[in-house]
mmCIF file of C-alpha atoms in Angstrom:
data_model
loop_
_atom_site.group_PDB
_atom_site.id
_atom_site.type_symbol
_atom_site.label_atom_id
_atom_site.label_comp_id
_atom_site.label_asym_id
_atom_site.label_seq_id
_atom_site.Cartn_x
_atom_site.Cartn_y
_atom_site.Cartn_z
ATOM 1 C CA UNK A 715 -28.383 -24.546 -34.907
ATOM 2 C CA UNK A 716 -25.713 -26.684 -36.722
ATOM 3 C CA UNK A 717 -23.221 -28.762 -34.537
ATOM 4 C CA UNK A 718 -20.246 -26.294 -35.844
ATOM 5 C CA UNK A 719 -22.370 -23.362 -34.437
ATOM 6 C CA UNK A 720 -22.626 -25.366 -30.999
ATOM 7 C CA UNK A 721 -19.766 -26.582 -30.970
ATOM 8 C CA UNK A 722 -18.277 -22.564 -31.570
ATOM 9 C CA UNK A 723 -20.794 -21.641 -29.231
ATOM 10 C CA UNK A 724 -19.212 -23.767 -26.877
ATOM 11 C CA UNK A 725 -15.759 -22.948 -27.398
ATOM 12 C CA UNK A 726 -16.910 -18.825 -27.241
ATOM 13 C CA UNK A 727 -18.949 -19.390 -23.854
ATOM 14 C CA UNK A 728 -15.548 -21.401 -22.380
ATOM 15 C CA UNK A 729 -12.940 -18.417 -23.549
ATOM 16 C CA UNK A 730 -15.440 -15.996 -22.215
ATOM 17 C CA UNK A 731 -15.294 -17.759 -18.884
ATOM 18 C CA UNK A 732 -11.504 -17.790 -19.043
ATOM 19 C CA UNK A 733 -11.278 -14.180 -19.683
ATOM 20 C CA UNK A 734 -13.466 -13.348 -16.481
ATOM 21 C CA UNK A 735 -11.852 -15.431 -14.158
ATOM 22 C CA UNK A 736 -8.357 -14.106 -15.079
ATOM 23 C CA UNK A 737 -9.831 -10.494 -15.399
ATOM 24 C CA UNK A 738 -11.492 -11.209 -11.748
ATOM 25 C CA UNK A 739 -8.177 -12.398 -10.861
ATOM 26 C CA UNK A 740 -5.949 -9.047 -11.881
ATOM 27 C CA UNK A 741 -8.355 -6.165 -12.158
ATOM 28 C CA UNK A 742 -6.062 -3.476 -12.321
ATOM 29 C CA UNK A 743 -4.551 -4.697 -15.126
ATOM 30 C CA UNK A 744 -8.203 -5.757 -16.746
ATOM 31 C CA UNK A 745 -9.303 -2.369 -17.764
ATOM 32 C CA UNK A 746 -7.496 -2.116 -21.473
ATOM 33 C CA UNK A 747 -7.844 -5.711 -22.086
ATOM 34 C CA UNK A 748 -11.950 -4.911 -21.841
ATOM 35 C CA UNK A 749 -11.334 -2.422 -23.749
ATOM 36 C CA UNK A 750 -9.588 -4.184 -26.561
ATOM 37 C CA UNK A 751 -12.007 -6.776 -26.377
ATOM 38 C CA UNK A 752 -14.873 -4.479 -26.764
ATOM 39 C CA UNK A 753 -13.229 -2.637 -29.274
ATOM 40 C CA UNK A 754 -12.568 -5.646 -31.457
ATOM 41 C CA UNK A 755 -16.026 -6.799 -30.831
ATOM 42 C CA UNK A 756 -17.481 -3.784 -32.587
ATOM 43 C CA UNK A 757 -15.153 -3.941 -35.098
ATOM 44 C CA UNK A 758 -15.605 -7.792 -36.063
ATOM 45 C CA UNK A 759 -19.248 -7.428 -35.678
ATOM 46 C CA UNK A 760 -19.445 -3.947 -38.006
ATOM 47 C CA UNK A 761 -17.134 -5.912 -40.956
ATOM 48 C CA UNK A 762 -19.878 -9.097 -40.752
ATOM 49 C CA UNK A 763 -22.703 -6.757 -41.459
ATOM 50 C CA UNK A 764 -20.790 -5.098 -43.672
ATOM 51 C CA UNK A 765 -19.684 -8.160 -45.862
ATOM 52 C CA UNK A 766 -23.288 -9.282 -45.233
ATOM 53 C CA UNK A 767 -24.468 -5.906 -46.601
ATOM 54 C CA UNK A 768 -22.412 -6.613 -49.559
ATOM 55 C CA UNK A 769 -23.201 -10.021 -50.351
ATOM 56 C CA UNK A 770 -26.734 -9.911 -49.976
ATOM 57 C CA UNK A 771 -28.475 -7.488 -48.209
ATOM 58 C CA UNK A 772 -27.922 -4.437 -51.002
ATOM 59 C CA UNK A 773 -30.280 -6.980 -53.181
ATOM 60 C CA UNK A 774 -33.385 -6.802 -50.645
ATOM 61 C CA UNK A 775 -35.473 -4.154 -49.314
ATOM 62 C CA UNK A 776 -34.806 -2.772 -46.786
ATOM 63 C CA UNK A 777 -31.055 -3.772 -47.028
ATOM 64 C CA UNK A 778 -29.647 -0.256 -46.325
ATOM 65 C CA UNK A 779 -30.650 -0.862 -42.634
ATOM 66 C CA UNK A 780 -27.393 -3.607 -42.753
ATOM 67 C CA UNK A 781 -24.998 -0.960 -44.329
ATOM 68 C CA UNK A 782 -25.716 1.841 -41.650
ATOM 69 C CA UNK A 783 -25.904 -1.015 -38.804
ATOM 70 C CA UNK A 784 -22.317 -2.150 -40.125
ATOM 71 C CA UNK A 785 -21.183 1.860 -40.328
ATOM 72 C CA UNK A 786 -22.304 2.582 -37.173
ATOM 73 C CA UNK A 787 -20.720 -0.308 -35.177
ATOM 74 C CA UNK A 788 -17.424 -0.532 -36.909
ATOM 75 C CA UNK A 789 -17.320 3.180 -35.890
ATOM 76 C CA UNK A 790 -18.194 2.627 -32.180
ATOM 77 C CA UNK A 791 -15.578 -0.029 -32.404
ATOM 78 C CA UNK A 792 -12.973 1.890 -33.865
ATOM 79 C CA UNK A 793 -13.892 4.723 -31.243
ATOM 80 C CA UNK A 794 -13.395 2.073 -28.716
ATOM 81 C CA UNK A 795 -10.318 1.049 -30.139
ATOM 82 C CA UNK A 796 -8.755 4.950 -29.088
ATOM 83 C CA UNK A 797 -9.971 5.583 -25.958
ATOM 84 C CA UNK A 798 -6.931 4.142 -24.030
ATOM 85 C CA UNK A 799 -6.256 7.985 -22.934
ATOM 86 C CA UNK A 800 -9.388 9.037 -21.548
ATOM 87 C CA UNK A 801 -9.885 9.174 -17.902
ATOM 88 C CA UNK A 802 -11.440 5.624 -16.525
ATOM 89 C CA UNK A 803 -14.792 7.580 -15.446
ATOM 90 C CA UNK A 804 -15.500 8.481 -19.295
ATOM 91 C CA UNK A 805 -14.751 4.892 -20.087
ATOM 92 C CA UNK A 806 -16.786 3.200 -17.142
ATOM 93 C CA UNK A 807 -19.486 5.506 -18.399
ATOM 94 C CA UNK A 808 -19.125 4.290 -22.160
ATOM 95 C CA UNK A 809 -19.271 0.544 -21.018
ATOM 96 C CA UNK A 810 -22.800 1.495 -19.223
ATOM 97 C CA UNK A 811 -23.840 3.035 -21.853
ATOM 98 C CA UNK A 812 -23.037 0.108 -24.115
ATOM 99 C CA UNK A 813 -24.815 -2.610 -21.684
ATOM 100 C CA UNK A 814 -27.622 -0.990 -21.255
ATOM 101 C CA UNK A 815 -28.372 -0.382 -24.567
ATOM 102 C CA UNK A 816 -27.696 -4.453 -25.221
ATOM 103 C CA UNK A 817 -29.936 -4.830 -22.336
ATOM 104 C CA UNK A 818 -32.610 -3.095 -23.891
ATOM 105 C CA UNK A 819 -32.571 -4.353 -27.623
ATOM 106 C CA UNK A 820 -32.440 -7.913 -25.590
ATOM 107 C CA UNK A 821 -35.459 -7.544 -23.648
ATOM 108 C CA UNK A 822 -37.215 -5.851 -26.693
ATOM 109 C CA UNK A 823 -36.367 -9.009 -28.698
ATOM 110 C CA UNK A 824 -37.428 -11.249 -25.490
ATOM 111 C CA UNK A 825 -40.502 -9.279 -25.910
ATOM 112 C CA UNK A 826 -41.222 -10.175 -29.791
ATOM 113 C CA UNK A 827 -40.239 -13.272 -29.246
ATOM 114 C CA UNK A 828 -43.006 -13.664 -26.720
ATOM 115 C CA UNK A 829 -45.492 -12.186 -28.644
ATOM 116 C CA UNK A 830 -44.956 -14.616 -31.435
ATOM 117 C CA UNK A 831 -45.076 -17.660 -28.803
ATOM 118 C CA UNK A 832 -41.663 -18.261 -28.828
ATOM 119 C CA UNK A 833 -40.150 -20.506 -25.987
ATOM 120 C CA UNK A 834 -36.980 -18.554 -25.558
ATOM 121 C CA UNK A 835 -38.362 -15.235 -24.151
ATOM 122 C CA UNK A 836 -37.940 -15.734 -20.630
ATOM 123 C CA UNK A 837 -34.417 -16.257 -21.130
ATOM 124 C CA UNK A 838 -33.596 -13.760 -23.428
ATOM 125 C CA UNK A 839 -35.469 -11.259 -21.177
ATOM 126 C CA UNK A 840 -33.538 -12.695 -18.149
ATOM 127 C CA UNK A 841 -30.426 -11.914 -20.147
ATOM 128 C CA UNK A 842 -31.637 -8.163 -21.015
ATOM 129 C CA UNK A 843 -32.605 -7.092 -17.670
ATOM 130 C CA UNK A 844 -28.760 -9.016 -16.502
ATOM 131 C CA UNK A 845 -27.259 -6.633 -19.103
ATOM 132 C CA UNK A 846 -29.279 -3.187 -17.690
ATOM 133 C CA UNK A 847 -28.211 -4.110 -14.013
ATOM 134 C CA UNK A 848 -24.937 -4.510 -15.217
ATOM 135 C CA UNK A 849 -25.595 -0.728 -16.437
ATOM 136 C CA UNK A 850 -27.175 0.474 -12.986
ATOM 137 C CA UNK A 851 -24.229 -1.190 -11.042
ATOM 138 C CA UNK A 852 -21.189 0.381 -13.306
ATOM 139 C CA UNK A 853 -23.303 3.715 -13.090
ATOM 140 C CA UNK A 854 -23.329 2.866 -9.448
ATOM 141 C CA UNK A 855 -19.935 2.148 -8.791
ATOM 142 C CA UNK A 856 -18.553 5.065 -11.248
ATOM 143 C CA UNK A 857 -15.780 6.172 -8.654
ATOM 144 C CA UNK A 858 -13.799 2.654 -8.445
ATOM 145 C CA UNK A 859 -12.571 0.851 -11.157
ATOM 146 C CA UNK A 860 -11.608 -2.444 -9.280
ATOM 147 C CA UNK A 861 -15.493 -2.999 -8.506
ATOM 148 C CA UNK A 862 -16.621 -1.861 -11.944
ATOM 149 C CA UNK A 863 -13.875 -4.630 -13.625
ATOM 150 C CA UNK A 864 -15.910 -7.180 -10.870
ATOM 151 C CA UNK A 865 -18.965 -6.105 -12.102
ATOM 152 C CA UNK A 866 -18.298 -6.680 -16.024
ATOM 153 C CA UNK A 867 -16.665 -10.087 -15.454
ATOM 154 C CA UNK A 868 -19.514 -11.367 -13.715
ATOM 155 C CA UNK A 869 -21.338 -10.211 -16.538
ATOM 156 C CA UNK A 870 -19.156 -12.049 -18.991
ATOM 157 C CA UNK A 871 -19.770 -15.082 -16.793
ATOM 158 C CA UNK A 872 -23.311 -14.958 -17.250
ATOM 159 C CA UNK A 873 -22.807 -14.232 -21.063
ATOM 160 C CA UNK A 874 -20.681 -17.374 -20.975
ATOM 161 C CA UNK A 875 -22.682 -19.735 -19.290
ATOM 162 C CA UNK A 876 -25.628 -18.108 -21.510
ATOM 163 C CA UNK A 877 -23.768 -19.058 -24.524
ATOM 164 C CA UNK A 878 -22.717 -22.662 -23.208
ATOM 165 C CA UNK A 879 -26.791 -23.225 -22.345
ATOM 166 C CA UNK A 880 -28.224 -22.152 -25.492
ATOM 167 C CA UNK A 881 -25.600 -24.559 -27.160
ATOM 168 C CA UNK A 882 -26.717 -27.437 -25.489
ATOM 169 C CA UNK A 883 -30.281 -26.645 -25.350
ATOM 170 C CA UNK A 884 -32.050 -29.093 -28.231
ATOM 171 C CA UNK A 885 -33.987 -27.073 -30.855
ATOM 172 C CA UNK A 886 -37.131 -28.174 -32.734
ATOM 173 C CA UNK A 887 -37.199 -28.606 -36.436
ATOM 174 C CA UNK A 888 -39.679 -28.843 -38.671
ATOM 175 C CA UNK A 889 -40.660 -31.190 -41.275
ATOM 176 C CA UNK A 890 -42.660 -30.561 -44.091
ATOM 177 C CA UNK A 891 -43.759 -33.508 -45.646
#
């Protein structure tokens, strides 16, 4: 990792601290602003596979995978993005849905990542099975959105300090002579 990237690593993990405490702070008035941030999330994260799509993934095989990936997510995001309507349940429900399914591609990576010998995999699973019993509890506490808003800025702490960890955490490089 470059010092940029740990240094915007950083910077990420402290905002997403920020954004818990005040969300832990006011959470009646937290609910759309995870929403937007979710929404733009997608979004940003569907455009960078997109624009990686078409600077250099349409040239490899296999590079279709990072169109579809960018479709997909930029439409989950843009879904996200109009669901300020809905009932809270549907939306609580949504959020689960989204965490546990980041919980699960995380411990599935933690899981490769251990199989090739990787240092890494006990926190990435760690992180994974964080993001599932963030899941459980929102499924959990479906009835009250005060305790579900708790629930997903605790998460974002974790994320945060995650982040800020992984930053500072030196990496080995190799040198070929």
């Amino acid at each position: 990792m470059s010092r940029i990237h740990r240094i915007n690593n950083i910077i990420f993990g402290i905002v997403m601290l920020i954004y818990a405490y005040l969300m832990i702070q006011t959470p009646d008035e937290a609910y759309p602003v995870i929403l937007a941030i979710i929404a733009l999330g997608l979004m940003l994260s569907g455009l960078k596979e997109l624009f990686y799509f078409l600077t250099m993934a349409r040239f490899m095989v296999g590079g279709k995978l990072s169109l579809y990936k960018g479709i997909i997510t930029l439409d989950f995001g843009l879904l996200t993005a109009t669901l300020t309507d809905i009932p809270s349940f549907y939306i609580l429900m949504y959020l689960a849905g989204i965490h546990a399914f980041a919980g699960l591609v995380e411990f599935l990576r933690a899981n490769e990542a251990r199989i090739n010998g990787a240092r890494s995999w006990k926190t990435k699973s760690l992180h994974g099975l964080v993001d599932i019993g963030i899941a459980v509890l929102c499924f959990i506490n479906y009835k009250n959105q005060e305790t579900a808003v708790v629930i997903y800025s605790l998460g974002l702490i974790y994320s945060g300090v995650l982040r800020i960890i992984s930053a500072l955490r030196k990496t080995t490089i190799i040198y070929i002579p």
